[in-house]
Amino acid sequence: MLFLSLKWSRVRPVVLAVALAGVSLFVLSCTPRSNITPQNQVVVIQRGDLSIDITATGNLAFSEKEGLSFEMAGKVAEVLVEEGDSIEEGQVLARMDTSADSDWQKQLDALYDQIAVAKDKITTAERQVIARERDLLQAQINLQTAQDNLENTPPVQEATDNVTRSEYDLKLARALLDDVKLFMDQSSPQYNTSIQWRQSQVDDAQTKLNEARKILADVQAANRSSTSTDIEIKRLQVELTQGKVEDAQQAIEDAKQSVEDAKDALEEAQNAWEEAKAYKTELAAPFAGVITRVNASSGDQVTKGAVLVEVADDTRFEADVLVSETDIYQLKTGGQASVQIDAMSSASLPARVSRISPTATIQQGVVNYRVKVEMQPVAGMLSGQPGLTGNVSTPFGRQGNLFGRFGDSGNITPGQLPEQAQEALRERGLTQEQIQEMMRNRMAGLPGAGGTGQMPAMGVAQQVQLREGMTVTVTITVEQKTNVLLVPNRAITRQGGQNLVNMQKADGTVESRPIQIGINDFQYTEVLEGLSEGEQVIVTQSTSTNSNSRTQGGQQRFMVPGGGMLR
């Protein structure tokens, strides 16, 4: 389960490591016999590191995981690994049965048979092309015959049309002759001439009509067996034969396409057979890691693509966390982060932001964004040694001496801590038992005992056996400043729009001075202008008399970030 991101405030998100490190400011002065009294104290301004972080919780997951399967269905001959086994890259994990009567060999034989079938289809299709070409030739012959039959039919209609035209011409000539007789004066000299000319036209028309009638009679005599129905039938035969020619041409195109399809099928069958022969009958590890799952045993039948073995790189881990909408804008891909394993509270492993989801995850009206952080490979941190190097820091950030000055006692009670220290620990979510366990670990020489933040070689290999699903706390660095001037927040007052600090002058007088500030966490603020290294500011701080605290000049002095001293 993933949880919402946490921060100290919306304005000042703080790194959990720095926050708890700041608690050392108060813890250093606490012993079972300490008497706490508030008084003005002096802080020497020095340089240190400051960061603003966002924290969230989630679970570990393998960054690289792969399911392995056979590329062909068959019978498992043997499985050579079990869940949890460590493996090397290229190591054989399982084998398929490839004997003569195995399913694998039968599938190869079936693919080879498909090649022969495809070749037969090509031969059949090529024969169809030849047959269709013959059909086209016969259709073309039939078309020519039908056209000849239609053209050789005696022209009865043409002769009939000629008779009709001749009859019309004769009627026209007679009408013109009658008009001449009616309108011309018989005594006119032109009368006889006109009558003779028109009469000749009538005679010519009569002659042509007689000739047309004779031709029609001859045609009708020659075509007593041919009727208009016969002519129509011959015309239909021509059209039908023309359609058969077109069909034959299309059949040839279809037959040629069938040949091409058969050739494509042959190529596919040959490729499938070649690919099947190249299929690996052994599953080999793609990378070094660990077996996370085995789904089959020797003798099992498996289908193509069914995951048989699952492997993971056990040196690379990632974690998904949810970050609130008020914080997500501060993150960017590639940003620095650290991952603290809850089961290994003394180790914080480096990581980076590898992905920020562009879409929101909304649960009960709360808007969050999924962020993936990828941890630095564990192998890179081990460096070939049984223990880790300085890459692993304490969960309290750079200042690993939270409990470094408690003396020899490993027992702490809430009454021995200043109220602000108790509040910081409560916000961290630590229980009294966890605090005591951390004290005992440090007294035993585990991280933080000497304030180095490094893990000793002995016993570290056992602590770095990370496993998928482990609960983790992810700290993502939003902003980080190194070697900057730091001043305690409680030394700063705001007045008239200015940030002011009270300065301790050499003559003992107090001067109020304005300063320009940068980033801050819940305890310290970066100073941009107004203060110099080595100057002293006054801050109200709880102090106590403690035999374990260092004193100088009659004043108690306490460590602040970057090596500064609180007096």
Coordinates of C-alpha atoms in Angstrom, one line a residue:
M1 CA 0.0 0.0 0.0
L2 CA 1.2 3.5 -0.8
F3 CA 0.7 6.5 1.4
L4 CA 0.5 10.2 0.8
S5 CA 3.7 12.2 0.8
L6 CA 4.6 13.9 4.1
K7 CA 6.4 17.2 4.7
W8 CA 6.8 19.6 7.6
S9 CA 4.7 22.3 6.2
R10 CA 3.4 23.5 2.8
V11 CA 5.8 26.4 2.9
R12 CA 8.8 24.6 4.3
P13 CA 9.0 20.9 3.2
V14 CA 11.9 19.5 5.1
V15 CA 14.1 16.6 4.8
L16 CA 13.4 14.1 7.4
A17 CA 17.0 13.4 7.8
V18 CA 17.9 17.0 8.5
A19 CA 14.9 17.4 10.8
L20 CA 16.0 14.6 13.1
A21 CA 19.6 15.7 12.8
G22 CA 18.5 19.0 14.2
V23 CA 17.1 17.2 17.2
S24 CA 20.7 16.5 18.2
L25 CA 20.9 20.2 19.1
F26 CA 18.8 19.4 22.1
V27 CA 19.7 15.9 22.8
L28 CA 23.3 16.7 23.2
S29 CA 22.6 18.6 26.4
C30 CA 20.3 15.9 27.9
T31 CA 21.4 13.4 30.5
P32 CA 19.3 11.6 33.1
R33 CA 20.4 14.3 35.5
S34 CA 19.9 17.4 33.2
N35 CA 18.0 20.4 34.5
I36 CA 16.6 22.4 31.5
T37 CA 16.3 26.2 31.8
P38 CA 15.6 28.7 29.0
Q39 CA 18.2 31.4 28.4
N40 CA 19.6 33.5 25.7
Q41 CA 22.5 31.7 23.9
V42 CA 25.0 32.7 21.3
V43 CA 25.5 30.8 18.0
V44 CA 28.6 31.2 16.0
I45 CA 27.6 31.6 12.3
Q46 CA 29.4 28.9 10.2
R47 CA 28.8 27.2 6.9
G48 CA 27.0 24.0 6.4
D49 CA 24.6 22.0 4.1
L50 CA 20.9 22.5 3.9
S51 CA 18.2 20.6 1.9
I52 CA 14.5 20.6 1.5
D53 CA 13.0 17.1 1.0
I54 CA 9.6 15.4 0.5
T55 CA 9.0 12.0 2.1
A56 CA 6.6 9.3 1.2
T57 CA 6.2 5.6 1.9
G58 CA 5.8 2.7 -0.5
N59 CA 7.1 -0.8 -1.2
L60 CA 10.2 -2.1 -3.0
A61 CA 9.9 -3.7 -6.4
F62 CA 12.4 -5.2 -8.8
S63 CA 13.4 -2.6 -11.5
E64 CA 14.1 -5.4 -14.0
K65 CA 11.9 -8.5 -14.1
E66 CA 11.3 -10.8 -17.1
G67 CA 9.1 -13.8 -17.7
L68 CA 10.6 -16.5 -19.9
S69 CA 8.6 -18.7 -22.1
F70 CA 9.1 -21.2 -25.0
E71 CA 8.3 -19.9 -28.5
M72 CA 6.5 -23.1 -29.3
A73 CA 4.1 -25.3 -27.4
G74 CA 5.5 -28.6 -26.2
K75 CA 6.5 -30.7 -23.3
V76 CA 9.0 -29.6 -20.6
A77 CA 12.0 -32.0 -20.5
E78 CA 13.5 -30.5 -17.3
V79 CA 13.5 -27.5 -15.1
L80 CA 16.9 -26.8 -13.7
V81 CA 16.2 -24.1 -11.1
E82 CA 13.9 -23.4 -8.2
E83 CA 12.3 -20.3 -6.8
G84 CA 14.9 -18.2 -4.9
D85 CA 17.9 -19.6 -6.8
S86 CA 20.6 -17.2 -7.8
I87 CA 21.5 -17.3 -11.5
E88 CA 24.1 -16.0 -13.8
E89 CA 23.6 -14.4 -17.2
G90 CA 23.3 -17.1 -19.9
Q91 CA 22.6 -19.9 -17.4
V92 CA 20.2 -22.6 -18.7
L93 CA 17.1 -22.7 -16.7
A94 CA 14.8 -25.2 -18.5
R95 CA 14.8 -27.4 -21.6
M96 CA 12.0 -28.6 -24.0
D97 CA 11.6 -32.2 -25.1
T98 CA 12.9 -32.4 -28.7
S99 CA 12.9 -36.2 -29.2
A100 CA 11.7 -37.7 -32.4
D101 CA 8.1 -38.3 -31.1
S102 CA 7.9 -35.0 -29.2
D103 CA 5.3 -32.4 -29.8
W104 CA 8.1 -30.0 -30.9
Q105 CA 9.2 -32.4 -33.7
K106 CA 5.6 -33.0 -34.7
Q107 CA 5.0 -29.3 -35.1
L108 CA 8.1 -29.0 -37.2
D109 CA 6.9 -31.8 -39.5
A110 CA 3.5 -30.2 -39.8
L111 CA 5.1 -26.9 -40.9
Y112 CA 7.2 -28.8 -43.5
D113 CA 4.1 -30.5 -44.8
Q114 CA 2.5 -27.0 -45.3
I115 CA 5.4 -26.2 -47.7
A116 CA 4.4 -29.2 -49.9
V117 CA 0.8 -28.2 -49.8
A118 CA 1.7 -24.6 -50.9
K119 CA 3.7 -25.9 -53.8
D120 CA 0.7 -28.0 -55.0
K121 CA -1.5 -25.0 -54.8
I122 CA 0.9 -23.1 -57.1
T123 CA 0.8 -25.9 -59.7
T124 CA -3.0 -26.0 -59.6
A125 CA -3.3 -22.2 -59.9
E126 CA -1.0 -22.2 -62.9
R127 CA -3.1 -24.8 -64.6
Q128 CA -6.2 -22.7 -64.0
V129 CA -4.5 -19.8 -65.8
I130 CA -3.9 -22.0 -68.9
A131 CA -7.5 -23.3 -68.8
R132 CA -8.9 -19.7 -68.6
E133 CA -6.8 -18.6 -71.5
R134 CA -8.3 -21.4 -73.6
D135 CA -11.8 -20.4 -72.5
L136 CA -11.1 -16.8 -73.6
L137 CA -9.9 -18.0 -77.1
Q138 CA -13.1 -20.0 -77.6
A139 CA -15.2 -17.1 -76.5
Q140 CA -13.5 -14.8 -79.0
I141 CA -14.2 -17.3 -81.8
N142 CA -17.8 -17.6 -80.8
L143 CA -18.2 -13.8 -80.8
Q144 CA -16.8 -13.5 -84.3
T145 CA -19.1 -16.2 -85.6
A146 CA -22.2 -14.5 -84.1
Q147 CA -21.2 -11.1 -85.5
D148 CA -20.8 -12.7 -89.0
N149 CA -24.2 -14.3 -88.8
L150 CA -25.8 -11.0 -87.9
E151 CA -24.0 -9.1 -90.7
N152 CA -24.9 -11.7 -93.4
T153 CA -28.7 -11.5 -92.8
P154 CA -30.4 -10.1 -96.0
P155 CA -31.3 -6.4 -95.7
V156 CA -35.1 -6.6 -95.6
Q157 CA -35.5 -3.5 -93.6
E158 CA -33.3 -1.5 -95.8
A159 CA -35.3 -2.6 -98.9
T160 CA -38.5 -1.7 -97.2
D161 CA -37.2 1.7 -96.3
N162 CA -36.2 2.3 -99.9
V163 CA -39.8 1.5 -101.1
T164 CA -41.2 3.9 -98.5
R165 CA -38.9 6.7 -99.6
S166 CA -39.8 6.1 -103.3
E167 CA -43.5 6.2 -102.6
Y168 CA -43.0 9.5 -100.9
D169 CA -41.0 10.9 -103.8
L170 CA -43.7 9.8 -106.2
K171 CA -46.5 11.5 -104.2
L172 CA -44.5 14.7 -104.0
A173 CA -43.9 14.8 -107.8
R174 CA -47.6 14.3 -108.5
A175 CA -48.6 17.0 -106.1
L176 CA -46.2 19.4 -107.8
L177 CA -47.6 18.5 -111.2
D178 CA -51.2 19.1 -110.0
D179 CA -50.1 22.5 -108.7
V180 CA -48.7 23.5 -112.1
K181 CA -51.9 22.5 -113.8
L182 CA -54.0 24.4 -111.4
F183 CA -52.2 27.7 -111.2
M184 CA -50.6 28.2 -114.6
D185 CA -52.5 29.7 -117.5
Q186 CA -52.9 27.2 -120.2
S187 CA -52.4 29.9 -122.8
S188 CA -49.0 30.8 -121.3
P189 CA -46.0 29.7 -123.4
Q190 CA -44.4 28.2 -120.3
Y191 CA -47.3 26.0 -119.6
N192 CA -46.4 23.1 -121.7
T193 CA -42.7 23.3 -120.7
S194 CA -43.6 23.1 -116.9
I195 CA -46.1 20.4 -117.4
Q196 CA -43.5 18.3 -119.3
W197 CA -40.8 18.9 -116.6
R198 CA -43.1 18.0 -113.7
Q199 CA -44.4 15.0 -115.6
S200 CA -40.8 13.8 -116.1
Q201 CA -40.3 14.0 -112.3
V202 CA -43.4 12.0 -111.7
D203 CA -42.2 9.4 -114.2
D204 CA -38.8 9.2 -112.5
A205 CA -40.4 8.8 -109.1
Q206 CA -42.6 6.1 -110.4
T207 CA -39.6 4.3 -111.9
K208 CA -37.7 4.5 -108.6
L209 CA -40.7 3.2 -106.7
N210 CA -41.0 0.3 -109.1
E211 CA -37.4 -0.5 -108.7
A212 CA -37.6 -0.3 -104.9
R213 CA -40.7 -2.5 -104.9
K214 CA -38.8 -5.0 -107.0
I215 CA -35.8 -5.0 -104.7
L216 CA -38.1 -5.5 -101.7
A217 CA -39.8 -8.4 -103.4
D218 CA -36.4 -10.0 -104.2
V219 CA -35.3 -9.5 -100.6
Q220 CA -38.5 -10.9 -99.2
A221 CA -38.2 -13.8 -101.5
A222 CA -34.6 -14.5 -100.4
N223 CA -35.4 -14.2 -96.7
R224 CA -38.6 -16.2 -96.5
S225 CA -36.8 -18.2 -93.8
S226 CA -35.5 -15.1 -92.0
T227 CA -37.9 -13.1 -89.8
S228 CA -37.4 -10.2 -87.5
T229 CA -37.3 -12.6 -84.6
D230 CA -34.4 -14.5 -86.1
I231 CA -32.5 -11.2 -86.4
E232 CA -33.1 -10.3 -82.8
I233 CA -31.9 -13.7 -81.7
K234 CA -28.7 -13.2 -83.6
R235 CA -28.2 -9.8 -82.0
L236 CA -28.7 -11.3 -78.6
Q237 CA -26.2 -14.1 -79.4
V238 CA -23.6 -11.4 -80.2
E239 CA -24.1 -9.7 -76.9
L240 CA -24.0 -12.9 -75.0
T241 CA -20.8 -14.0 -76.6
Q242 CA -19.3 -10.6 -75.9
G243 CA -20.1 -11.1 -72.2
K244 CA -18.4 -14.5 -72.2
V245 CA -15.3 -13.0 -73.7
E246 CA -15.2 -10.4 -70.8
D247 CA -15.8 -13.2 -68.2
A248 CA -13.0 -15.2 -69.7
Q249 CA -10.6 -12.3 -69.4
Q250 CA -11.5 -11.7 -65.8
A251 CA -11.1 -15.4 -65.1
I252 CA -7.6 -15.2 -66.4
E253 CA -6.8 -12.3 -64.0
D254 CA -8.3 -14.2 -61.1
A255 CA -6.3 -17.3 -61.9
K256 CA -3.0 -15.3 -62.1
Q257 CA -3.8 -13.7 -58.7
S258 CA -4.3 -17.2 -57.3
V259 CA -0.9 -18.1 -58.5
E260 CA 0.6 -15.1 -56.7
D261 CA -1.3 -15.9 -53.5
A262 CA -0.1 -19.5 -53.6
K263 CA 3.5 -18.3 -54.0
D264 CA 3.0 -16.0 -51.0
A265 CA 1.6 -18.9 -49.0
L266 CA 4.7 -21.0 -49.9
E267 CA 7.0 -18.2 -48.8
E268 CA 5.2 -17.9 -45.5
A269 CA 5.3 -21.7 -45.0
Q270 CA 9.0 -21.8 -45.7
N271 CA 9.6 -18.9 -43.3
A272 CA 7.5 -20.5 -40.5
W273 CA 9.5 -23.7 -40.9
E274 CA 12.8 -21.9 -40.8
E275 CA 11.8 -19.8 -37.7
A276 CA 10.5 -22.9 -36.0
K277 CA 13.9 -24.7 -36.6
A278 CA 15.6 -21.6 -35.1
Y279 CA 13.4 -21.5 -31.9
K280 CA 15.4 -22.0 -28.8
T281 CA 14.6 -25.2 -27.0
E282 CA 16.4 -24.0 -23.9
L283 CA 15.5 -21.1 -21.6
A284 CA 18.6 -19.1 -20.6
A285 CA 18.8 -16.3 -18.1
P286 CA 18.9 -12.9 -19.9
F287 CA 20.8 -11.4 -17.0
A288 CA 22.2 -12.3 -13.6
G289 CA 19.8 -12.3 -10.7
V290 CA 17.4 -14.5 -8.9
I291 CA 14.5 -16.8 -9.8
T292 CA 11.3 -15.3 -8.5
R293 CA 8.8 -17.8 -9.9
V294 CA 8.7 -21.3 -11.5
N295 CA 5.4 -22.2 -13.1
A296 CA 6.1 -25.7 -14.5
S297 CA 7.8 -28.9 -13.7
S298 CA 9.5 -31.6 -15.8
G299 CA 6.9 -33.4 -18.0
D300 CA 4.4 -30.6 -18.0
Q301 CA 2.8 -29.5 -21.3
V302 CA 3.1 -25.8 -21.9
T303 CA 1.6 -23.5 -24.5
K304 CA 3.4 -21.0 -26.7
G305 CA 4.2 -17.8 -24.7
A306 CA 3.2 -19.2 -21.3
V307 CA 5.6 -17.9 -18.7
L308 CA 7.6 -20.9 -17.4
V309 CA 10.2 -19.1 -15.3
E310 CA 10.3 -15.5 -14.0
V311 CA 13.7 -13.9 -13.2
A312 CA 14.7 -10.6 -11.7
D313 CA 17.8 -8.5 -11.2
D314 CA 18.1 -8.6 -7.4
T315 CA 20.6 -5.7 -7.4
R316 CA 18.2 -3.2 -8.9
F317 CA 15.1 -2.0 -7.1
E318 CA 12.6 0.8 -7.4
A319 CA 9.7 2.1 -5.4
D320 CA 6.4 3.7 -6.3
V321 CA 5.1 6.4 -4.0
L322 CA 2.3 8.9 -4.1
V323 CA 3.1 12.6 -3.9
S324 CA 0.5 15.2 -3.2
E325 CA -0.6 17.8 -5.7
T326 CA 0.9 20.6 -3.5
D327 CA 4.4 18.9 -3.8
I328 CA 4.5 17.4 -7.2
Y329 CA 5.4 20.6 -9.0
Q330 CA 8.7 20.6 -7.0
L331 CA 9.9 17.3 -8.4
K332 CA 11.7 16.5 -11.7
T333 CA 12.9 13.4 -13.4
G334 CA 16.5 12.6 -12.4
G335 CA 16.2 14.3 -9.0
Q336 CA 18.1 12.9 -6.1
A337 CA 16.4 10.7 -3.6
S338 CA 17.2 8.2 -0.9
V339 CA 15.3 5.1 0.2
Q340 CA 15.2 3.9 3.8
I341 CA 14.3 0.3 4.4
D342 CA 11.9 0.1 7.4
A343 CA 13.3 -3.3 8.3
M344 CA 16.9 -1.8 8.1
S345 CA 16.4 1.5 9.9
S346 CA 20.1 2.1 10.0
A347 CA 20.6 2.2 6.2
S348 CA 19.6 4.8 3.7
L349 CA 20.3 3.9 0.1
P350 CA 20.8 6.5 -2.8
A351 CA 18.2 6.7 -5.5
R352 CA 16.9 9.0 -8.2
V353 CA 13.5 10.0 -9.6
S354 CA 13.0 7.9 -12.8
R355 CA 9.4 8.7 -13.6
I356 CA 6.6 11.2 -12.7
S357 CA 3.1 10.2 -13.7
P358 CA 1.4 12.8 -15.9
T359 CA -2.0 11.8 -14.6
A360 CA -3.4 12.0 -11.1
T361 CA -4.4 9.2 -8.8
I362 CA -7.6 10.3 -6.9
Q363 CA -8.6 8.5 -3.8
Q364 CA -11.6 9.7 -1.8
G365 CA -11.2 13.2 -3.3
V366 CA -7.4 13.4 -2.5
V367 CA -5.3 14.1 -5.5
N368 CA -1.8 12.5 -5.7
Y369 CA 0.6 11.7 -8.4
R370 CA 2.6 8.5 -8.7
V371 CA 6.3 8.9 -8.6
K372 CA 8.8 6.1 -9.3
V373 CA 12.3 6.2 -7.8
E374 CA 15.0 3.9 -8.9
M375 CA 17.7 2.9 -6.4
Q376 CA 21.3 2.7 -7.2
P377 CA 22.3 -0.9 -7.9
V378 CA 23.2 -2.7 -4.7
A379 CA 26.2 -4.3 -6.5
G380 CA 27.5 -0.8 -7.1
M381 CA 27.4 0.0 -3.4
L382 CA 28.9 -3.2 -2.3
S383 CA 32.0 -2.6 -4.4
G384 CA 33.1 -6.2 -4.0
Q385 CA 33.3 -6.0 -0.2
P386 CA 31.1 -7.7 2.4
G387 CA 30.1 -4.3 3.7
L388 CA 28.9 -1.0 2.3
T389 CA 31.0 2.1 1.9
G390 CA 30.0 5.7 2.6
N391 CA 27.2 5.5 0.1
V392 CA 25.0 4.4 2.9
S393 CA 24.1 7.1 5.4
T394 CA 22.2 7.1 8.6
P395 CA 18.5 7.9 8.5
F396 CA 19.3 11.3 10.1
G397 CA 21.1 12.7 7.1
R398 CA 24.7 14.1 7.2
Q399 CA 24.8 14.6 11.0
G400 CA 24.9 11.0 12.3
N401 CA 25.7 11.9 15.9
L402 CA 22.1 12.3 17.2
F403 CA 22.9 9.9 20.0
G404 CA 26.7 10.3 19.8
R405 CA 27.0 12.1 23.1
F406 CA 24.5 10.3 25.3
G407 CA 27.1 8.5 27.2
D408 CA 27.1 4.8 27.8
S409 CA 23.5 4.4 28.6
G410 CA 21.2 2.9 26.0
N411 CA 18.0 3.8 27.7
I412 CA 16.1 7.0 27.0
T413 CA 12.9 8.1 28.5
P414 CA 10.7 10.9 27.1
G415 CA 11.3 13.0 30.2
Q416 CA 15.0 13.2 29.4
L417 CA 14.4 14.9 26.0
P418 CA 13.5 18.6 25.5
E419 CA 10.0 19.2 24.4
Q420 CA 11.0 20.2 20.8
A421 CA 13.1 17.1 20.5
Q422 CA 10.2 14.9 21.6
E423 CA 7.9 16.7 19.1
A424 CA 10.4 16.1 16.3
L425 CA 10.7 12.4 17.1
R426 CA 6.9 12.1 17.4
E427 CA 6.5 13.7 13.9
R428 CA 9.1 11.2 12.6
G429 CA 6.8 8.4 13.9
L430 CA 9.4 6.8 16.1
T431 CA 8.3 4.8 19.2
Q432 CA 10.2 4.7 22.4
E433 CA 11.2 1.1 21.6
Q434 CA 12.6 2.2 18.3
I435 CA 14.6 4.9 19.9
Q436 CA 16.1 2.5 22.4
E437 CA 16.9 0.0 19.7
M438 CA 18.7 2.7 17.7
M439 CA 20.7 3.6 20.8
R440 CA 21.6 0.0 21.4
N441 CA 22.7 -0.4 17.7
R442 CA 24.9 2.6 17.9
M443 CA 26.4 1.5 21.2
A444 CA 27.1 -1.8 19.5
G445 CA 29.1 -0.1 16.8
L446 CA 26.4 0.1 14.1
P447 CA 25.8 3.3 12.0
G448 CA 26.1 6.5 13.9
A449 CA 28.1 5.3 16.8
G450 CA 31.0 7.4 15.7
G451 CA 29.0 10.0 13.8
T452 CA 30.4 8.9 10.5
G453 CA 27.1 7.8 8.9
Q454 CA 28.9 4.7 7.5
M455 CA 28.1 1.1 8.1
P456 CA 30.9 -1.2 9.4
A457 CA 31.9 -4.1 7.3
M458 CA 30.8 -6.8 9.7
G459 CA 27.2 -7.9 9.4
V460 CA 26.3 -5.5 6.6
A461 CA 25.9 -8.1 3.9
Q462 CA 23.0 -9.5 5.9
Q463 CA 21.4 -6.1 6.2
V464 CA 21.5 -5.4 2.4
Q465 CA 19.5 -8.4 1.4
L466 CA 16.7 -6.4 -0.1
R467 CA 13.5 -8.1 -1.1
E468 CA 10.6 -7.1 -3.2
G469 CA 7.7 -5.8 -1.2
M470 CA 9.7 -4.4 1.7
T471 CA 8.2 -1.3 3.1
V472 CA 10.4 1.8 2.5
T473 CA 10.4 5.5 3.2
V474 CA 11.4 7.5 0.2
T475 CA 13.0 10.9 0.7
I476 CA 13.2 13.1 -2.5
T477 CA 15.5 16.1 -2.4
V478 CA 13.7 19.1 -3.7
E479 CA 16.4 21.7 -3.2
Q480 CA 19.9 21.4 -1.7
K481 CA 22.5 23.9 -0.8
T482 CA 26.0 23.1 0.3
N483 CA 28.6 25.2 2.2
V484 CA 26.2 28.0 2.9
L485 CA 25.8 30.3 5.9
L486 CA 23.2 28.9 8.4
V487 CA 21.4 30.6 11.2
P488 CA 18.9 29.0 13.6
N489 CA 15.3 29.9 12.7
R490 CA 14.6 31.1 16.2
A491 CA 17.3 33.7 15.9
I492 CA 15.3 35.4 13.2
T493 CA 12.5 37.9 13.8
R494 CA 10.4 39.7 11.3
Q495 CA 9.6 43.3 11.6
G496 CA 8.5 45.9 9.1
G497 CA 8.8 43.5 6.2
Q498 CA 12.4 42.7 7.2
N499 CA 14.1 39.7 8.6
L500 CA 16.2 40.7 11.6
V501 CA 18.7 39.0 13.9
N502 CA 20.3 40.2 17.1
M503 CA 24.0 40.3 16.9
Q504 CA 26.4 39.8 19.8
K505 CA 29.1 42.4 19.3
A506 CA 32.6 42.2 20.7
D507 CA 31.9 44.7 23.5
G508 CA 29.0 42.6 24.6
T509 CA 26.3 44.9 23.2
V510 CA 23.5 43.7 21.0
E511 CA 22.8 45.0 17.5
S512 CA 19.7 44.3 15.4
R513 CA 20.7 43.6 11.8
P514 CA 18.5 43.0 8.7
I515 CA 19.5 39.9 6.6
Q516 CA 18.5 38.4 3.3
I517 CA 17.5 34.7 3.6
G518 CA 17.2 31.8 1.2
I519 CA 15.8 28.3 1.7
N520 CA 15.1 26.9 5.2
D521 CA 13.9 23.9 6.9
F522 CA 12.1 23.7 10.3
Q523 CA 15.3 24.5 12.2
Y524 CA 17.8 26.4 10.0
T525 CA 17.7 29.1 7.4
E526 CA 20.2 30.0 4.6
V527 CA 21.7 33.5 4.9
L528 CA 22.3 35.2 1.6
E529 CA 23.3 38.7 2.8
G530 CA 23.8 40.5 6.1
L531 CA 25.9 38.0 8.1
S532 CA 29.5 36.7 7.8
E533 CA 31.0 33.5 8.9
G534 CA 32.3 33.7 12.5
E535 CA 29.8 36.4 13.6
Q536 CA 27.6 35.6 16.6
V537 CA 23.8 35.8 16.8
I538 CA 21.6 35.5 19.9
V539 CA 19.0 32.8 20.1
T540 CA 16.7 31.7 22.9
Q541 CA 17.6 28.1 23.6
S542 CA 16.9 25.5 26.3
T543 CA 20.2 24.4 27.9
S544 CA 21.2 22.1 30.7
T545 CA 24.2 21.3 32.8
N546 CA 25.6 18.0 31.6
S547 CA 28.9 16.3 32.4
N548 CA 29.0 14.9 28.8
S549 CA 28.6 18.2 27.0
R550 CA 31.6 20.2 25.8
T551 CA 32.1 23.6 27.3
Q552 CA 34.4 26.5 26.4
G553 CA 34.9 29.7 28.3
G554 CA 32.2 28.8 30.8
Q555 CA 29.6 28.4 28.1
Q556 CA 28.1 25.2 26.8
R557 CA 28.6 24.6 23.1
F558 CA 26.5 22.4 20.8
M559 CA 26.9 21.2 17.2
V560 CA 24.9 22.8 14.4
P561 CA 24.8 21.8 10.8
G562 CA 28.0 22.2 9.0
G563 CA 30.1 22.2 12.1
G564 CA 28.8 25.3 13.7
M565 CA 28.6 25.5 17.5
L566 CA 25.7 26.6 19.6
R567 CA 26.8 28.2 22.9

